Amino acid sequence: MSHDILDVLPVAVYITDAEGLLTYFNDAAVKLSGRTPQIGVDQWCVTWKLFLPDGTPLPHHECPIAIALRGGEIAEGREYLAERPDGTRFWFSPYPAMLRDDQGKITGAINLLVDITDRKLAQDKAERAALLLSAIVDSSEDAIISKDLNGTITSWNKSAERLFGYTAEEIIGKSIEQLIPPDRLSEEPQIIARLQSGERVDHFETIRRRKDGTLLDISLTISPVRDPSGRIVGASKIVRDTTETKRNEREARLLSAIVDFSDDAIVSKDLNGTITSWNKGAEQLFGYTADEIIGKPVTVLIPPDRLDEEPRIIERLKAGDRVDHFETLRRRKDGTLLDISLTISPVRDAKGRIVGASKIARDISQRKRAEAEIRRANQDLEQFAFSASHDLQEPLRSVKIYSELLARRCGDRLDAQALEFLGYVRSGATRMELLISDLLAYTQVSKRERVAESVDANAALSIVLEGMSGSILESGARITSDSLPAIPMHGARLQQLFQNLIGNAIKYRSNERIPKIHISAERHGEGWTFTVLDNGIGIAPEYKEKVFGLFKRLHTSEEYSGTGIGLAICQRIVEQYHGRIWVESEPGRGSAFRFTIPVSRASDG
Ligand code: ADP
């Protein structure tokens, strides 16, 4: 048989006898298989090695032609993989056919191998690309949804599940309108119209609805999807949740409104000290407009003798510290100085790095003036009280001396009534003397004192109790105390406190029981709280504040002696040490006078 036509055919062709032994092959078969088979030796196939599509090696006696010669069927279009001796591989589809003689007896077979490598590779690439795409879509942070032109949802990724609350099974095949709040339904036809004209919709900001009915702010980017012929068949949407951004924007707007309307000057600067923002309050306070000052160094506001403050403030800010109520002087545009209180906080960027500072400056000129006035008034008052009490002593002494002389020298010439009156004069003078000495003691407390020492409260208490031993004995009072701490305070001042409080506890005892007095101290946050507890007559609630006032008494001198200055002195002492004094009491059962002495600040005296 002549093989002329087969010889030049660009498709691999070979022929075997009934045993499967090769009787013919063409050039294309050599080219495809990468080898020159041996006629009469090679059996079943021209290829070197054969595999099934999944990569399992296929022995040659199971190759398509072997099966065909055994009478088996080979489905058309089956695909096989083969390897050439040089290691390269190719895909092919075999087309085997039986050769029979006139009697119909099988004499052999002819096989045609169609090279499908290019098609297979292209298909592979497309499959890989599709896989990659779906992996990207699945792992995207954005919700990615596609729909056809009827608005039916055709795909739905993981982020869409998270964002809207529907699973892919629940929503695919449903209308996109399910996600749109009723008042926004008109948006959809508009979007579809734009898509149909081939347009893309970019960052369309709107509101959509979750499965649970809640609304969410989103930004949509929608692109038309085309079929291979270029016709638009649907749309893909990328949905970004902008709820957070929207909230941040709202907060930023609110914040800037607050900053704008604040009466305080709010200024920000970078770490080089260049002013970067300036509100209305700052304009009013310093006299510069924002245009004039932004971009200028903050040092234009600082008087020359305070310039060293700035580097120190910057150092603290860089360390992440906040500077609170720093009182200083600043300079207005017109050169005048003003007292301000600065609160400065570091400003951080998104990564948490400190990039600048925001300052709130409050004008405290008025407060400073008022403080100075109060200080002056207080000094005047003290001076007055001191000289008054001092000068009063002189005439008082005359009253005392002459009433005494009168009693001694002329006593026998006076009748009973005159003597009684003279007695009143003398006791009045004695009482006045007491008042004056207490008033002097009170004015004395206001002298500012530096505390260098710390006092052992146990020792102070012992000294006081020793001095009071007479009245303790007389009253039968039982006085106990816990172990007390050492505190930064003048010993004499603590003694004055104990003296007054324990003295009162004895004085205002109840006749119905043995007076019991207990002194204790308890540590609290910033210092110590002392308590002087008694079981005396107690104080009615409405007088709890009043008893600390100067000359405030709840009793007459006939009932209880006293001037009404003792507790006022106690309050003055405690306040000098930045502490507090108060009373807790149950009328008829007793009182607890408590005072605090802060440890940290007490040392500023
Ligand atoms: P004085 O004792 O000289 O009157 P104080 O300033 O020491 O002045 O006290 C003011 C008033 O507070 C007293 O008149 C008294 O009525 C009341 N008081 C003070 N201590 C006690 C106490 N421990 N129990 C009951 N009342 C008290």
XYZ file of C-alpha atoms and ligand atoms in Angstrom:
632
model
C 0.000 0.000 0.000
C 1.304 3.406 -0.885
C 1.730 5.795 2.006
C 2.560 8.855 -0.055
C -0.285 10.917 1.320
C 0.272 9.772 4.908
C 3.981 10.599 4.595
C 3.297 14.285 4.076
C 0.264 14.607 6.343
C 1.018 17.147 9.158
C -0.674 14.841 11.679
C 1.101 11.935 13.411
C -0.041 8.656 11.862
C 1.207 5.086 12.395
C 0.029 1.612 11.479
C 0.421 -1.728 13.219
C -0.256 -5.322 12.238
C -2.796 -7.471 14.030
C -0.253 -8.135 16.776
C 0.198 -4.430 17.329
C 3.728 -4.412 15.914
C 4.580 -1.229 14.067
C 4.496 -1.481 10.266
C 4.475 2.213 9.348
C 4.867 5.755 10.827
C 5.097 9.159 9.197
C 7.463 12.125 9.808
C 4.858 13.965 11.845
C 4.776 10.964 14.239
C 8.558 11.207 14.666
C 8.278 14.910 15.319
C 5.445 14.553 17.820
C 6.877 11.610 19.777
C 10.440 12.867 19.652
C 11.824 9.451 18.619
C 12.174 7.206 15.593
C 10.353 3.950 16.306
C 11.615 0.605 14.995
C 9.415 -1.109 12.467
C 8.472 -4.642 13.599
C 9.845 -4.048 17.088
C 7.850 -1.227 18.663
C 4.427 -2.402 19.679
C 1.112 -0.534 20.105
C 2.400 3.003 20.083
C 5.023 5.422 18.734
C 5.301 7.287 22.048
C 8.090 6.786 24.543
C 6.087 7.048 27.775
C 2.347 7.375 28.232
C 0.206 8.808 31.037
C -3.432 9.256 31.835
C -4.557 12.930 32.270
C -4.227 12.665 36.066
C -0.546 11.676 35.627
C -0.750 7.874 36.234
C 1.666 6.007 33.944
C -0.125 3.940 31.307
C 1.618 0.743 30.025
C 1.695 0.601 26.230
C -0.378 -2.591 26.096
C -3.241 -0.563 27.567
C -2.902 2.246 25.097
C -5.879 3.137 22.862
C -4.735 1.040 19.908
C -4.093 -2.026 22.084
C -7.590 -1.725 23.455
C -8.988 -1.209 19.965
C -7.177 -4.313 18.615
C -8.608 -6.346 21.449
C -12.017 -5.201 20.268
C -12.584 -2.566 22.889
C -14.174 0.841 22.480
C -12.295 4.132 22.727
C -14.469 7.151 23.342
C -13.777 9.947 20.917
C -11.855 12.935 22.226
C -10.072 11.078 25.044
C -6.958 12.946 26.140
C -3.551 11.481 26.966
C -0.245 12.828 28.090
C 3.037 11.529 26.665
C 6.680 12.134 27.367
C 9.481 12.386 24.809
C 12.938 10.899 25.487
C 14.201 14.451 26.086
C 11.739 14.841 28.978
C 9.349 17.288 27.287
C 5.671 16.393 27.388
C 2.744 16.746 25.027
C -0.986 16.210 25.098
C -2.818 14.313 22.348
C -6.131 12.768 21.389
C -5.923 9.403 19.556
C -8.200 8.393 16.641
C -7.568 4.637 16.177
C -9.315 2.630 13.409
C -9.262 -1.115 12.483
C -7.768 -2.344 9.189
C -9.508 -5.415 7.755
C -8.950 -7.570 4.618
C -11.599 -8.399 2.063
C -12.979 -11.136 4.265
C -13.315 -8.679 7.105
C -10.482 -10.217 9.080
C -8.530 -7.775 11.227
C -5.124 -7.225 9.684
C -4.013 -4.351 11.843
C -4.877 -0.844 12.948
C -4.142 2.738 12.013
C -3.866 5.483 14.614
C -3.876 9.214 14.296
C -2.533 11.350 17.168
C -3.816 14.937 17.256
C -1.551 17.272 19.214
C -3.737 19.216 21.700
C -0.902 20.597 23.864
C -1.534 24.281 23.027
C -5.212 24.044 23.791
C -4.540 22.187 27.063
C -2.022 24.779 28.232
C -4.363 27.668 27.418
C -7.165 25.912 29.254
C -4.887 25.324 32.224
C -3.858 28.929 32.346
C -7.455 30.094 32.229
C -8.363 27.688 35.027
C -5.485 28.874 37.183
C -6.370 32.504 36.549
C -9.979 31.823 37.488
C -8.867 30.069 40.670
C -6.553 32.935 41.564
C -9.300 35.453 40.931
C -11.755 33.631 43.099
C -9.153 33.349 45.868
C -8.590 37.096 45.653
C -12.294 37.802 45.664
C -12.784 35.476 48.610
C -10.028 36.953 50.696
C -10.817 40.570 49.863
C -11.620 42.866 52.768
C -14.206 44.511 50.560
C -17.535 42.918 49.846
C -17.549 41.858 46.178
C -20.898 41.073 44.633
C -22.002 40.474 41.072
C -25.469 40.664 39.623
C -27.076 40.335 36.224
C -28.929 43.115 34.468
C -32.200 42.122 36.143
C -30.603 42.875 39.489
C -30.361 39.201 40.492
C -27.356 38.491 42.663
C -25.005 35.990 40.973
C -21.977 35.951 43.269
C -21.275 36.883 46.864
C -17.895 36.713 48.624
C -16.932 36.130 52.252
C -16.657 39.834 53.072
C -20.150 40.384 51.668
C -21.317 37.736 54.156
C -19.605 39.556 56.975
C -20.827 42.979 55.939
C -24.461 42.211 55.180
C -25.040 39.156 57.346
C -26.400 36.944 54.505
C -24.547 33.767 53.479
C -23.941 33.150 49.769
C -26.577 30.363 49.769
C -29.175 32.655 51.267
C -28.728 35.523 48.855
C -27.509 34.242 45.478
C -30.468 34.219 43.093
C -32.291 36.883 45.131
C -32.823 40.469 44.049
C -30.244 43.090 44.932
C -33.165 45.196 46.191
C -33.093 43.125 49.345
C -30.032 45.162 50.369
C -31.474 48.567 49.543
C -33.480 50.602 52.073
C -36.937 51.501 50.655
C -36.143 55.212 50.338
C -33.108 54.453 48.157
C -34.736 52.009 45.722
C -34.677 54.625 42.947
C -30.888 54.446 42.904
C -30.835 50.989 41.337
C -32.404 51.839 37.914
C -30.092 54.845 37.645
C -27.060 52.663 38.324
C -28.222 50.040 35.792
C -28.739 52.763 33.169
C -25.193 54.031 33.661
C -23.821 50.476 33.472
C -25.705 49.753 30.259
C -24.021 52.695 28.637
C -20.719 50.999 29.598
C -19.936 53.487 32.370
C -18.294 52.588 35.617
C -19.699 54.036 38.863
C -16.942 55.121 41.205
C -17.160 55.607 44.970
C -20.881 56.112 45.037
C -21.670 56.839 48.676
C -24.968 55.522 49.923
C -26.703 53.509 52.595
C -27.548 49.792 52.497
C -29.378 47.469 54.818
C -28.042 44.434 56.666
C -29.946 41.207 57.178
C -30.759 42.317 60.744
C -32.323 45.510 59.368
C -29.581 47.875 60.569
C -28.289 50.423 58.080
C -24.712 50.917 57.068
C -22.782 53.637 55.277
C -21.025 52.281 52.212
C -19.082 53.366 49.195
C -19.886 51.435 45.962
C -17.690 50.940 42.911
C -19.634 49.224 40.139
C -18.240 47.991 36.812
C -20.087 46.420 33.895
C -19.437 42.698 33.267
C -19.280 41.706 29.564
C -19.633 38.335 27.881
C -16.940 37.191 25.383
C -18.724 39.003 22.601
C -18.508 42.266 24.545
C -22.164 42.517 25.463
C -22.902 43.861 28.975
C -24.559 41.078 30.931
C -24.267 42.234 34.491
C -22.279 44.196 37.013
C -19.698 43.599 39.670
C -19.840 45.732 42.796
C -17.152 46.416 45.305
C -18.722 47.546 48.541
C -16.669 49.287 51.190
C -17.993 49.842 54.699
C -17.587 53.537 55.456
C -19.494 53.579 58.761
C -16.232 54.088 60.647
C -14.997 56.766 58.249
C -18.351 58.515 58.443
C -18.245 58.414 62.216
C -14.701 59.750 62.221
C -15.753 62.530 59.861
C -18.685 63.439 62.094
C -16.437 63.427 65.139
C -13.865 65.543 63.361
C -16.569 68.048 62.362
C -17.882 68.139 65.908
C -14.411 68.547 67.298
C -13.587 71.367 64.954
C -16.851 73.088 65.882
C -15.960 72.771 69.550
C -12.490 74.091 68.880
C -13.957 76.980 66.888
C -16.442 78.037 69.502
C -14.240 77.524 72.517
C -13.409 80.613 74.546
C -10.059 79.064 75.306
C -7.266 79.566 72.854
C -6.582 76.220 71.164
C -3.368 76.091 69.226
C -1.419 73.251 67.723
C 2.196 73.113 66.710
C 4.626 70.581 65.290
C 7.718 69.352 67.080
C 9.788 72.184 65.591
C 7.553 74.623 67.394
C 5.836 75.863 64.222
C 2.195 76.838 64.744
C -0.106 74.606 62.663
C -3.589 75.605 63.851
C -5.162 78.594 65.578
C -8.778 78.981 66.667
C -11.022 82.004 67.256
C -10.255 81.930 70.986
C -6.563 82.238 70.165
C -7.284 85.207 67.890
C -9.135 86.946 70.689
C -6.568 86.154 73.333
C -3.368 86.937 71.463
C -4.607 89.408 68.843
C -3.126 87.546 65.850
C -5.414 86.168 63.114
C -4.898 82.584 61.968
C -3.505 83.828 58.625
C -0.941 85.966 60.371
C 0.372 83.320 62.717
C 0.076 79.851 61.176
C 3.517 78.767 59.996
C 5.272 81.101 62.442
C 7.317 79.800 65.371
C 5.407 79.596 68.634
C 8.202 81.615 70.241
C 6.643 84.859 68.923
C 4.147 84.424 71.773
C 6.778 83.904 74.449
C 8.374 86.826 76.297
C 12.194 86.766 75.929
C 12.819 85.913 79.581
C 10.632 82.799 79.299
C 12.087 81.360 76.088
C 13.823 78.568 77.989
C 10.404 77.103 78.842
C 9.754 75.971 75.268
C 12.566 73.359 74.909
C 11.604 71.914 78.299
C 7.965 71.603 77.269
C 8.973 69.943 73.966
C 11.161 67.449 75.861
C 8.228 66.442 78.065
C 5.924 66.119 75.072
C 8.410 63.928 73.217
C 8.417 61.620 76.226
C 4.619 61.386 75.772
C 3.885 63.460 78.892
C 1.036 65.909 79.143
C 1.676 69.298 80.712
C -1.209 70.325 82.928
C -2.173 73.831 84.041
C 1.259 75.267 83.543
C 0.955 78.885 84.657
C 3.121 81.297 82.773
C 3.240 84.605 80.913
C 2.718 85.100 77.181
C 2.853 88.103 74.904
C 0.029 89.531 72.806
C 0.468 90.972 69.338
C 0.399 94.476 70.861
C 3.294 93.511 73.145
C 1.284 93.411 76.378
C 1.804 90.440 78.643
C -0.894 88.124 79.847
C -1.114 85.489 82.542
C -2.174 82.155 81.122
C -2.584 78.595 82.199
C -1.387 76.114 79.538
C -2.474 72.532 79.126
C -0.404 70.827 76.454
C -0.942 67.307 75.090
C 1.146 65.392 72.566
C -0.496 64.838 69.159
C 0.173 61.430 67.604
C -0.124 60.261 64.020
C -2.000 57.096 63.011
C 1.042 54.989 63.907
C 1.176 56.471 67.386
C 4.283 58.578 66.770
C 4.321 61.983 68.440
C 4.274 64.607 65.703
C 3.280 67.745 67.539
C 1.313 69.238 70.378
C -2.032 70.821 71.031
C -2.201 73.601 73.562
C -5.149 74.993 75.389
C -4.330 78.418 76.767
C -6.659 79.977 79.292
C -6.480 83.628 80.213
C -5.960 83.765 83.964
C -5.073 87.475 84.226
C -8.355 88.153 85.953
C -7.954 85.266 88.355
C -4.384 86.326 89.080
C -5.570 89.873 89.784
C -8.349 88.594 92.045
C -5.899 86.331 93.863
C -3.510 89.206 94.423
C -6.389 91.354 95.701
C -7.530 88.638 98.112
C -3.982 88.193 99.313
C -3.668 91.916 99.934
C -7.063 92.098 101.660
C -6.132 89.153 103.851
C -2.849 90.747 104.798
C -4.635 93.993 105.663
C -7.166 92.105 107.728
C -4.504 90.174 109.582
C -2.562 93.339 110.194
C -5.741 94.958 111.492
C -6.667 92.023 113.705
C -3.134 91.860 115.040
C -2.847 95.539 115.862
C -6.395 95.717 117.139
C -5.894 92.835 119.539
C -2.484 94.148 120.464
C -3.712 97.706 121.062
C -6.776 96.489 122.949
C -4.575 94.906 125.545
C -3.388 98.292 126.792
C -6.767 99.832 127.827
C -7.870 96.423 129.041
C -4.923 96.249 131.362
C -6.016 99.642 132.864
C -9.548 98.337 133.372
C -8.215 95.248 135.137
C -5.668 97.105 137.252
C -8.041 99.848 138.368
C -10.934 97.537 139.081
C -8.568 95.458 141.179
C -7.269 98.543 142.973
C -10.841 99.677 143.525
C -11.772 96.343 145.061
C -8.651 96.201 147.216
C -8.408 99.818 148.427
C -12.025 100.958 148.497
C -13.732 97.603 148.963
C -14.822 98.366 152.556
C -16.493 101.591 151.454
C -18.579 99.958 148.742
C -21.980 98.477 149.365
C -22.960 94.969 148.290
C -24.429 96.021 144.948
C -21.366 98.071 143.968
C -19.191 95.059 144.798
C -21.375 92.828 142.616
C -21.052 95.257 139.708
C -17.324 95.435 140.210
C -17.249 91.640 139.972
C -18.931 91.854 136.566
C -16.377 94.415 135.392
C -13.540 92.119 136.448
C -14.933 88.937 134.878
C -15.734 90.909 131.697
C -12.166 92.082 131.546
C -10.837 88.538 132.055
C -13.055 87.242 129.301
C -11.941 90.039 126.994
C -8.343 89.114 127.755
C -9.026 85.507 126.715
C -10.704 86.676 123.526
C -7.794 88.878 122.645
C -5.197 86.185 123.232
C -7.206 83.689 121.133
C -7.589 86.245 118.372
C -3.845 86.826 118.442
C -3.291 83.082 118.224
C -5.618 82.980 115.231
C -3.827 85.751 113.324
C -0.556 84.052 114.128
C -1.554 80.882 112.249
C -1.806 82.698 108.940
C 1.918 83.308 108.806
C 3.243 81.145 106.005
C 5.627 78.577 107.313
C 8.056 76.316 105.526
C 8.099 72.792 106.823
C 11.577 71.423 107.112
C 10.834 68.876 109.777
C 8.422 66.046 110.222
C 6.707 65.564 113.525
C 5.938 62.343 115.331
C 2.233 62.693 116.101
C 2.594 60.339 119.130
C 5.091 62.723 120.718
C 2.914 65.775 119.953
C -0.058 64.050 121.560
C 1.923 63.144 124.713
C 3.001 66.749 125.216
C -0.587 67.964 124.843
C -1.998 65.346 127.252
C 0.633 66.189 129.826
C -0.306 69.850 129.698
C -3.994 68.976 130.081
C -3.527 66.513 132.910
C -5.396 68.804 135.333
C -8.626 68.990 133.336
C -8.344 65.313 132.401
C -8.138 64.358 136.032
C -10.948 66.700 137.002
C -13.298 65.431 134.281
C -12.377 61.771 134.802
C -11.910 61.446 131.010
C -10.385 58.258 129.624
C -8.155 59.082 126.695
C -6.788 56.379 124.396
C -4.937 56.475 121.081
C -3.670 54.226 118.311
C -0.089 54.356 117.158
C 0.131 57.570 115.121
C 2.351 58.358 112.101
C 5.054 60.971 111.609
C 3.860 63.738 109.255
C 5.492 66.739 107.588
C 4.188 69.492 109.833
C 5.314 71.876 112.542
C 5.120 70.155 115.910
C 3.634 73.253 117.544
C 0.798 73.373 114.978
C -0.137 69.721 115.464
C -0.124 70.280 119.216
C -2.471 73.242 118.744
C -4.852 70.986 116.788
C -4.830 68.241 119.420
C -5.098 70.792 122.228
C -8.219 72.407 120.750
C -9.976 69.196 119.710
C -9.252 67.217 122.886
C -9.998 70.321 124.997
C -13.418 70.589 123.304
C -14.046 66.845 123.687
C -13.543 67.226 127.428
C -15.425 70.515 127.658
C -18.489 69.315 125.747
C -18.726 65.993 127.597
C -22.021 64.465 128.623
C -22.957 64.395 132.299
C -24.560 61.014 131.807
C -21.394 58.987 131.208
C -17.675 58.778 131.725
C -16.024 60.820 128.941
C -14.112 58.587 126.559
C -11.856 60.095 123.905
C -9.948 58.179 121.255
C -7.348 59.541 118.841
C -6.498 57.595 115.681
C -5.028 58.073 112.192
C -5.672 56.283 108.923
C -3.684 56.379 105.714
C -5.671 57.401 102.622
C -4.671 58.142 99.014
C -2.614 61.286 99.435
C -2.017 61.471 103.147
C -3.400 60.840 106.632
C -6.822 61.301 108.189
C -6.757 61.936 111.949
C -9.826 61.416 114.101
C -10.582 62.710 117.598
C -13.626 60.753 118.748
C -15.669 61.576 121.833
C -18.885 60.400 123.506
C -19.982 63.910 124.490
C -23.085 65.995 123.809
C -22.689 65.946 120.031
C -23.577 68.618 117.465
C -26.876 69.041 115.604
C -26.480 68.550 111.806
C -27.337 72.172 110.992
C -24.310 73.411 112.983
C -21.715 71.062 111.548
C -20.299 73.722 109.222
C -20.947 76.752 111.414
C -18.863 75.601 114.389
C -15.686 76.260 112.348
C -16.575 79.957 111.923
C -14.832 82.648 113.910
C -16.661 83.436 117.222
C -19.299 80.801 116.406
C -20.596 79.196 119.615
C -23.620 77.069 120.340
C -23.640 77.844 124.022
C -23.400 80.788 126.384
C -20.270 81.396 128.470
C -22.342 80.564 131.506
C -22.977 77.033 130.197
C -19.521 76.463 128.761
C -16.576 78.825 128.823
C -14.940 79.685 125.506
C -14.493 82.271 122.784
C -15.608 80.410 119.635
C -12.159 80.708 118.085
C -10.706 77.230 118.770
C -12.193 75.426 115.764
C -11.541 78.426 113.506
C -7.866 78.115 114.461
C -7.960 74.365 113.719
C -9.430 75.010 110.282
C -6.808 77.621 109.492
C -3.983 75.307 110.472
C -5.324 72.367 108.457
C -5.948 74.508 105.373
C -2.427 75.853 105.538
C -1.302 72.268 105.015
C -3.830 71.836 102.167
C -5.921 69.513 104.307
C -9.579 69.522 105.304
C -11.385 69.416 108.646
C -14.950 68.360 109.349
C -17.148 66.836 112.007
C -19.368 63.796 112.022
C -21.745 63.685 114.955
C -24.820 62.193 116.480
C -26.423 64.690 118.865
C -26.499 63.262 122.374
C -24.053 60.442 121.557
C -20.791 62.040 120.561
C -18.716 63.600 117.785
C -15.828 62.624 115.573
C -13.660 65.527 114.462
C -11.570 64.504 111.475
C -8.795 66.330 109.647
C -6.548 65.316 106.766
C -2.919 66.171 106.220
C -1.772 65.382 102.666
C 1.729 63.979 102.594
C 2.770 64.946 99.069
C 1.799 68.630 99.188
C 2.062 69.250 102.926
C 5.733 69.918 102.417
C 5.030 73.107 100.417
C 3.702 74.385 103.753
P -15.372 77.318 121.933
O -15.137 75.940 122.368
O -14.389 78.285 122.417
O -16.779 77.764 122.019
P -14.756 76.286 119.352
O -14.480 77.001 118.079
O -13.684 75.387 119.846
O -15.131 77.390 120.358
O -16.071 75.475 119.155
C -17.203 76.074 118.567
C -18.467 75.405 119.030
O -18.500 74.080 118.536
C -18.525 75.225 120.526
O -19.115 76.358 121.137
C -19.394 74.019 120.717
O -20.747 74.389 120.720
C -19.134 73.214 119.490
N -18.197 72.096 119.728
C -16.868 72.079 119.528
N -16.346 70.879 119.876
C -17.367 70.101 120.257
C -17.479 68.730 120.732
N -16.422 67.924 120.822
N -18.710 68.281 121.049
C -19.780 69.090 120.951
N -19.748 70.358 120.531
C -18.552 70.869 120.193
